[in-house]
PDB file of C-alpha atoms in Angstrom:
ATOM      1  CA  MET A 129      -0.065  -0.162   0.398  1.00  0.00           C
ATOM      2  CA  PHE A 130       2.896   2.804   0.614  1.00  0.00           C
ATOM      3  CA  ALA A 131       4.843   1.786  -2.043  1.00  0.00           C
ATOM      4  CA  ARG A 132       1.531   2.750  -4.069  1.00  0.00           C
ATOM      5  CA  SER A 133       0.865   5.920  -3.465  1.00  0.00           C
ATOM      6  CA  LEU A 134       4.348   6.374  -3.154  1.00  0.00           C
ATOM      7  CA  VAL A 135       4.052   5.705  -6.652  1.00  0.00           C
ATOM      8  CA  PHE A 136       0.901   8.126  -6.942  1.00  0.00           C
ATOM      9  CA  ALA A 137       2.412  10.551  -4.986  1.00  0.00           C
ATOM     10  CA  HIS A 138       5.500  10.968  -7.574  1.00  0.00           C
ATOM     11  CA  LEU A 139       3.318  11.162 -10.445  1.00  0.00           C
ATOM     12  CA  ALA A 140       1.331  13.879  -8.802  1.00  0.00           C
ATOM     13  CA  ILE A 141       4.428  16.029  -8.480  1.00  0.00           C
ATOM     14  CA  VAL A 142       5.856  14.834 -12.439  1.00  0.00           C
ATOM     15  CA  CYS A 143       2.683  16.873 -13.374  1.00  0.00           C
ATOM     16  CA  ALA A 144       1.845  19.831 -11.234  1.00  0.00           C
ATOM     17  CA  MET A 145       5.327  19.644 -12.086  1.00  0.00           C
ATOM     18  CA  THR A 146       4.702  19.330 -15.726  1.00  0.00           C
ATOM     19  CA  LEU A 147       1.964  21.551 -16.037  1.00  0.00           C
ATOM     20  CA  CYS A 148       4.597  24.360 -14.381  1.00  0.00           C
ATOM     21  CA  LEU A 149       6.428  24.378 -16.562  1.00  0.00           C
ATOM     22  CA  ALA A 150       4.213  24.475 -19.310  1.00  0.00           C
ATOM     23  CA  VAL A 151       2.706  27.287 -17.968  1.00  0.00           C
ATOM     24  CA  GLY A 152       6.540  29.111 -16.847  1.00  0.00           C
ATOM     25  CA  CYS A 153       8.114  28.230 -19.481  1.00  0.00           C
ATOM     26  CA  SER A 154       6.131  28.936 -22.061  1.00  0.00           C
ATOM     27  CA  GLN A 155       5.640  32.350 -24.418  1.00  0.00           C
ATOM     28  CA  PRO A 156       4.798  34.944 -21.203  1.00  0.00           C
ATOM     29  CA  ALA A 157       1.387  35.966 -22.972  1.00  0.00           C
ATOM     30  CA  LYS A 158      -0.368  33.065 -22.511  1.00  0.00           C
ATOM     31  CA  THR A 159      -1.716  32.170 -19.556  1.00  0.00           C
ATOM     32  CA  ALA A 160      -2.539  28.582 -17.358  1.00  0.00           C
ATOM     33  CA  ALA A 161      -6.312  28.468 -19.472  1.00  0.00           C
ATOM     34  CA  GLU A 162      -4.893  29.909 -22.862  1.00  0.00           C
ATOM     35  CA  LEU A 163      -2.957  27.002 -22.676  1.00  0.00           C
ATOM     36  CA  ASP A 164      -4.763  24.124 -24.691  1.00  0.00           C
ATOM     37  CA  ALA A 165      -4.603  20.242 -24.533  1.00  0.00           C
ATOM     38  CA  SER A 166      -2.501  19.758 -27.758  1.00  0.00           C
ATOM     39  CA  GLU A 167       0.662  21.554 -26.661  1.00  0.00           C
ATOM     40  CA  LEU A 168      -0.170  20.294 -22.781  1.00  0.00           C
ATOM     41  CA  LEU A 169      -0.095  16.167 -24.561  1.00  0.00           C
ATOM     42  CA  SER A 170       3.153  17.928 -26.711  1.00  0.00           C
ATOM     43  CA  LEU A 171       5.248  19.068 -23.558  1.00  0.00           C
ATOM     44  CA  LEU A 172       3.985  15.531 -21.663  1.00  0.00           C
ATOM     45  CA  GLN A 173       5.073  13.443 -24.550  1.00  0.00           C
ATOM     46  CA  GLU A 174       8.616  15.029 -25.165  1.00  0.00           C
ATOM     47  CA  ARG A 175       9.449  14.583 -21.198  1.00  0.00           C
ATOM     48  CA  GLN A 176       8.096  10.912 -21.651  1.00  0.00           C
ATOM     49  CA  HIS A 177      10.090  10.211 -24.643  1.00  0.00           C
ATOM     50  CA  VAL A 178      13.777  11.895 -23.773  1.00  0.00           C
ATOM     51  CA  ASP A 179      15.779   8.471 -24.176  1.00  0.00           C
ATOM     52  CA  ALA A 180      14.321   8.240 -27.791  1.00  0.00           C
ATOM     53  CA  GLN A 181      16.114   9.554 -30.347  1.00  0.00           C
ATOM     54  CA  GLY A 182      16.109  12.513 -32.202  1.00  0.00           C
ATOM     55  CA  PHE A 183      17.125  14.595 -28.843  1.00  0.00           C
ATOM     56  CA  GLN A 184      20.716  15.647 -28.182  1.00  0.00           C
ATOM     57  CA  GLU A 185      23.025  16.684 -25.205  1.00  0.00           C
ATOM     58  CA  MET A 186      24.095  19.975 -25.031  1.00  0.00           C
ATOM     59  CA  ASP A 187      27.392  21.210 -22.541  1.00  0.00           C
ATOM     60  CA  LEU A 188      25.934  23.364 -20.153  1.00  0.00           C
ATOM     61  CA  GLY A 189      28.891  23.456 -17.869  1.00  0.00           C
ATOM     62  CA  ARG A 190      30.766  22.430 -14.197  1.00  0.00           C
ATOM     63  CA  TYR A 191      29.416  23.329 -11.419  1.00  0.00           C
ATOM     64  CA  ARG A 192      30.604  22.924  -7.638  1.00  0.00           C
ATOM     65  CA  ILE A 193      28.281  24.994  -4.961  1.00  0.00           C
ATOM     66  CA  THR A 194      28.903  25.301  -1.375  1.00  0.00           C
ATOM     67  CA  HIS A 195      25.076  24.081  -0.390  1.00  0.00           C
ATOM     68  CA  PRO A 196      24.597  25.352   3.571  1.00  0.00           C
ATOM     69  CA  ILE A 197      23.065  22.584   6.348  1.00  0.00           C
ATOM     70  CA  PRO A 198      21.159  24.595   8.714  1.00  0.00           C
ATOM     71  CA  GLY A 199      22.320  23.269  12.196  1.00  0.00           C
ATOM     72  CA  ALA A 200      25.049  21.364  10.249  1.00  0.00           C
ATOM     73  CA  ASP A 201      28.828  21.553  11.394  1.00  0.00           C
ATOM     74  CA  GLY A 202      29.593  22.309   8.083  1.00  0.00           C
ATOM     75  CA  PRO A 203      27.744  22.432   4.172  1.00  0.00           C
ATOM     76  CA  LEU A 204      27.407  19.958   1.530  1.00  0.00           C
ATOM     77  CA  TYR A 205      29.464  20.519  -1.304  1.00  0.00           C
ATOM     78  CA  VAL A 206      27.780  19.537  -4.322  1.00  0.00           C
ATOM     79  CA  GLN A 207      29.761  18.539  -7.634  1.00  0.00           C
ATOM     80  CA  PHE A 208      28.101  17.758 -11.270  1.00  0.00           C
ATOM     81  CA  HIS A 209      28.781  18.390 -14.824  1.00  0.00           C
ATOM     82  CA  LEU A 210      25.208  19.037 -15.980  1.00  0.00           C
ATOM     83  CA  PHE A 211      24.425  18.549 -19.963  1.00  0.00           C
ATOM     84  CA  GLY A 212      21.352  19.574 -21.360  1.00  0.00           C
ATOM     85  CA  VAL A 213      18.147  17.396 -23.768  1.00  0.00           C
ATOM     86  CA  VAL A 214      17.146  18.721 -26.345  1.00  0.00           C
ATOM     87  CA  PRO A 215      15.087  17.999 -29.622  1.00  0.00           C
ATOM     88  CA  GLN A 216      17.157  18.103 -32.949  1.00  0.00           C
ATOM     89  CA  ASP A 217      14.322  21.136 -34.160  1.00  0.00           C
ATOM     90  CA  ARG A 218      15.559  23.279 -30.893  1.00  0.00           C
ATOM     91  CA  GLN A 219      19.644  22.693 -30.571  1.00  0.00           C
ATOM     92  CA  ALA A 220      20.272  25.504 -33.576  1.00  0.00           C
ATOM     93  CA  LYS A 221      18.003  27.878 -31.191  1.00  0.00           C
ATOM     94  CA  LEU A 222      19.913  26.962 -27.625  1.00  0.00           C
ATOM     95  CA  ASN A 223      22.885  27.277 -29.389  1.00  0.00           C
ATOM     96  CA  GLU A 224      22.377  30.501 -30.487  1.00  0.00           C
ATOM     97  CA  VAL A 225      21.028  32.359 -27.244  1.00  0.00           C
ATOM     98  CA  TRP A 226      23.055  30.119 -24.708  1.00  0.00           C
ATOM     99  CA  PRO A 227      26.148  32.258 -25.025  1.00  0.00           C
ATOM    100  CA  LYS A 228      23.768  35.769 -24.085  1.00  0.00           C
ATOM    101  CA  PHE A 229      22.236  33.821 -20.794  1.00  0.00           C
ATOM    102  CA  GLU A 230      24.892  31.563 -19.682  1.00  0.00           C
ATOM    103  CA  LYS A 231      26.316  33.366 -16.761  1.00  0.00           C
ATOM    104  CA  ARG A 232      22.598  34.477 -15.389  1.00  0.00           C
ATOM    105  CA  ALA A 233      21.668  30.738 -16.381  1.00  0.00           C
ATOM    106  CA  ARG A 234      23.976  29.480 -14.305  1.00  0.00           C
ATOM    107  CA  ASP A 235      23.566  32.361 -11.046  1.00  0.00           C
ATOM    108  CA  SER A 236      19.992  30.786 -11.259  1.00  0.00           C
ATOM    109  CA  VAL A 237      21.074  27.585 -11.371  1.00  0.00           C
ATOM    110  CA  ILE A 238      23.626  27.820  -8.215  1.00  0.00           C
ATOM    111  CA  GLY A 239      20.852  29.480  -6.301  1.00  0.00           C
ATOM    112  CA  LEU A 240      18.331  27.194  -6.574  1.00  0.00           C
ATOM    113  CA  ILE A 241      20.867  24.045  -5.684  1.00  0.00           C
ATOM    114  CA  GLN A 242      22.224  26.458  -2.216  1.00  0.00           C
ATOM    115  CA  ARG A 243      17.805  26.373  -1.869  1.00  0.00           C
ATOM    116  CA  THR A 244      17.089  23.281  -2.734  1.00  0.00           C
ATOM    117  CA  GLU A 245      16.508  20.718   0.324  1.00  0.00           C
ATOM    118  CA  THR A 246      19.023  18.516   1.271  1.00  0.00           C
ATOM    119  CA  GLU A 247      17.642  15.076   0.409  1.00  0.00           C
ATOM    120  CA  HIS A 248      16.856  15.873  -2.970  1.00  0.00           C
ATOM    121  CA  LEU A 249      19.716  16.665  -3.791  1.00  0.00           C
ATOM    122  CA  CYS A 250      21.047  13.005  -2.181  1.00  0.00           C
ATOM    123  CA  ASP A 251      17.980  11.385  -3.900  1.00  0.00           C
ATOM    124  CA  PRO A 252      19.069   8.775  -5.401  1.00  0.00           C
ATOM    125  CA  GLY A 253      17.133   9.529  -8.986  1.00  0.00           C
ATOM    126  CA  LEU A 254      17.191  12.757  -8.764  1.00  0.00           C
ATOM    127  CA  ALA A 255      14.032  13.761 -10.893  1.00  0.00           C
ATOM    128  CA  LEU A 256      12.951  16.641  -9.391  1.00  0.00           C
ATOM    129  CA  LEU A 257      16.212  18.116  -9.285  1.00  0.00           C
ATOM    130  CA  LYS A 258      16.374  17.469 -12.532  1.00  0.00           C
ATOM    131  CA  GLU A 259      12.680  18.871 -13.419  1.00  0.00           C
ATOM    132  CA  GLU A 260      13.803  21.973 -10.912  1.00  0.00           C
ATOM    133  CA  ILE A 261      17.512  22.842 -13.283  1.00  0.00           C
ATOM    134  CA  ALA A 262      15.826  22.412 -16.867  1.00  0.00           C
ATOM    135  CA  GLY A 263      12.463  24.678 -15.281  1.00  0.00           C
ATOM    136  CA  THR A 264      14.811  27.309 -14.429  1.00  0.00           C
ATOM    137  CA  ILE A 265      17.268  27.141 -17.256  1.00  0.00           C
ATOM    138  CA  ASN A 266      14.604  27.541 -19.581  1.00  0.00           C
ATOM    139  CA  HIS A 267      12.974  29.892 -17.756  1.00  0.00           C
ATOM    140  CA  MET A 268      15.736  32.200 -18.269  1.00  0.00           C
ATOM    141  CA  LEU A 269      16.544  31.951 -21.892  1.00  0.00           C
ATOM    142  CA  LYS A 270      12.518  32.724 -22.021  1.00  0.00           C
ATOM    143  CA  GLN A 271      11.749  29.730 -24.013  1.00  0.00           C
ATOM    144  CA  ARG A 272      11.717  26.148 -23.624  1.00  0.00           C
ATOM    145  CA  LEU A 273      14.654  24.641 -25.515  1.00  0.00           C
ATOM    146  CA  LEU A 274      15.556  21.640 -22.980  1.00  0.00           C
ATOM    147  CA  VAL A 275      13.603  18.315 -22.545  1.00  0.00           C
ATOM    148  CA  SER A 276      15.753  17.772 -19.408  1.00  0.00           C
ATOM    149  CA  VAL A 277      19.012  17.822 -17.848  1.00  0.00           C
ATOM    150  CA  ALA A 278      21.084  14.795 -17.311  1.00  0.00           C
ATOM    151  CA  PHE A 279      24.398  14.427 -14.826  1.00  0.00           C
ATOM    152  CA  SER A 280      27.735  13.606 -15.267  1.00  0.00           C
ATOM    153  CA  ASP A 281      29.707  13.677 -12.299  1.00  0.00           C
ATOM    154  CA  TYR A 282      27.366  14.135  -9.751  1.00  0.00           C
ATOM    155  CA  SER A 283      28.521  13.959  -6.139  1.00  0.00           C
ATOM    156  CA  THR A 284      28.103  15.406  -2.809  1.00  0.00           C
ATOM    157  CA  ASP A 285      30.593  15.755   0.233  1.00  0.00           C
ATOM    158  CA  ARG A 286      30.578  17.460   3.191  1.00  0.00           C
ATOM    159  CA  GLU A 287      34.810  17.568   2.861  1.00  0.00           C
ATOM    160  CA  ALA A 288      36.427  20.510   2.028  1.00  0.00           C
ATOM    161  CA  GLY A 289      39.358  19.203   0.525  1.00  0.00           C
ATOM    162  CA  MET A 290      37.563  18.002  -2.781  1.00  0.00           C
ATOM    163  CA  PRO A 291      39.161  19.908  -5.369  1.00  0.00           C
ATOM    164  CA  TRP A 292      36.334  22.261  -7.493  1.00  0.00           C
ATOM    165  CA  SER A 293      36.035  20.973 -11.121  1.00  0.00           C
ATOM    166  CA  ILE A 294      37.692  22.091 -14.301  1.00  0.00           C
ATOM    167  CA  PRO A 295      35.505  24.338 -17.047  1.00  0.00           C
ATOM    168  CA  PRO A 296      35.376  22.139 -20.055  1.00  0.00           C
ATOM    169  CA  GLY A 297      38.152  23.019 -22.261  1.00  0.00           C
ATOM    170  CA  GLN A 298      40.730  24.525 -19.048  1.00  0.00           C
ATOM    171  CA  GLU A 299      43.859  22.142 -17.841  1.00  0.00           C
ATOM    172  CA  PRO A 300      44.145  22.223 -14.334  1.00  0.00           C
ATOM    173  CA  LYS A 301      47.186  24.900 -12.694  1.00  0.00           C
ATOM    174  CA  PRO A 302      50.241  22.931 -11.397  1.00  0.00           C
ATOM    175  CA  ALA A 303      51.442  23.393  -8.536  1.00  0.00           C
ATOM    176  CA  PRO A 304      54.202  26.089  -7.603  1.00  0.00           C
ATOM    177  CA  SER A 305      57.868  24.053  -7.898  1.00  0.00           C
ATOM    178  CA  GLY A 306      60.044  24.984  -4.855  1.00  0.00           C
ATOM    179  CA  GLY A 307      59.922  26.809  -1.553  1.00  0.00           C
ATOM    180  CA  GLY A 308      58.270  29.745  -2.765  1.00  0.00           C
ATOM    181  CA  HIS A 309      55.260  31.755  -1.377  1.00  0.00           C
ATOM    182  CA  GLY A 310      52.634  29.711  -2.793  1.00  0.00           C
ATOM    183  CA  GLY A 311      50.096  32.328  -1.140  1.00  0.00           C
ATOM    184  CA  GLY A 312      47.940  29.513   1.207  1.00  0.00           C
ATOM    185  CA  HIS A 313      44.661  29.318  -0.786  1.00  0.00           C
ATOM    186  CA  HIS A 314      43.370  26.075  -0.217  1.00  0.00           C
TER     187      HIS A 314
END
């Protein structure tokens, strides 16, 4: 019985988020009442067929975000490489607009991670987090270009010693050799 109610609760959350994404990420002039059934059905079908061919992955960058944990001794460090899942017919548009919105989209993702409940950041499926990130980026872009997002190298850690992510295309800087003053910025 518990499993059945859990499935229904998850389905209700997915439906509610899909509706919110459809309303919040569609053209600004449309309200919920103005969305017709075919638009809602199209959005639901896209979400169900993310694994199907006809979708591309676009690199949206590496992230390492400090997530505060109320009442804990220290923060949680969340690190991942983010990819947007895009229908092929929208990829050119995303490639065109992404450079204009990249910094603001990154800032929105960072803010989202910092205010997300810790249990959602540690959920094995990360379904709610993926929906939230895709919706946040689509809202920033002012159009529904992403169908979903995918993570690569997703991890959470309580230790501050874990190295920060290296942006794609950049190599780590070698450690200074010799006994000079390294600055001590660790």
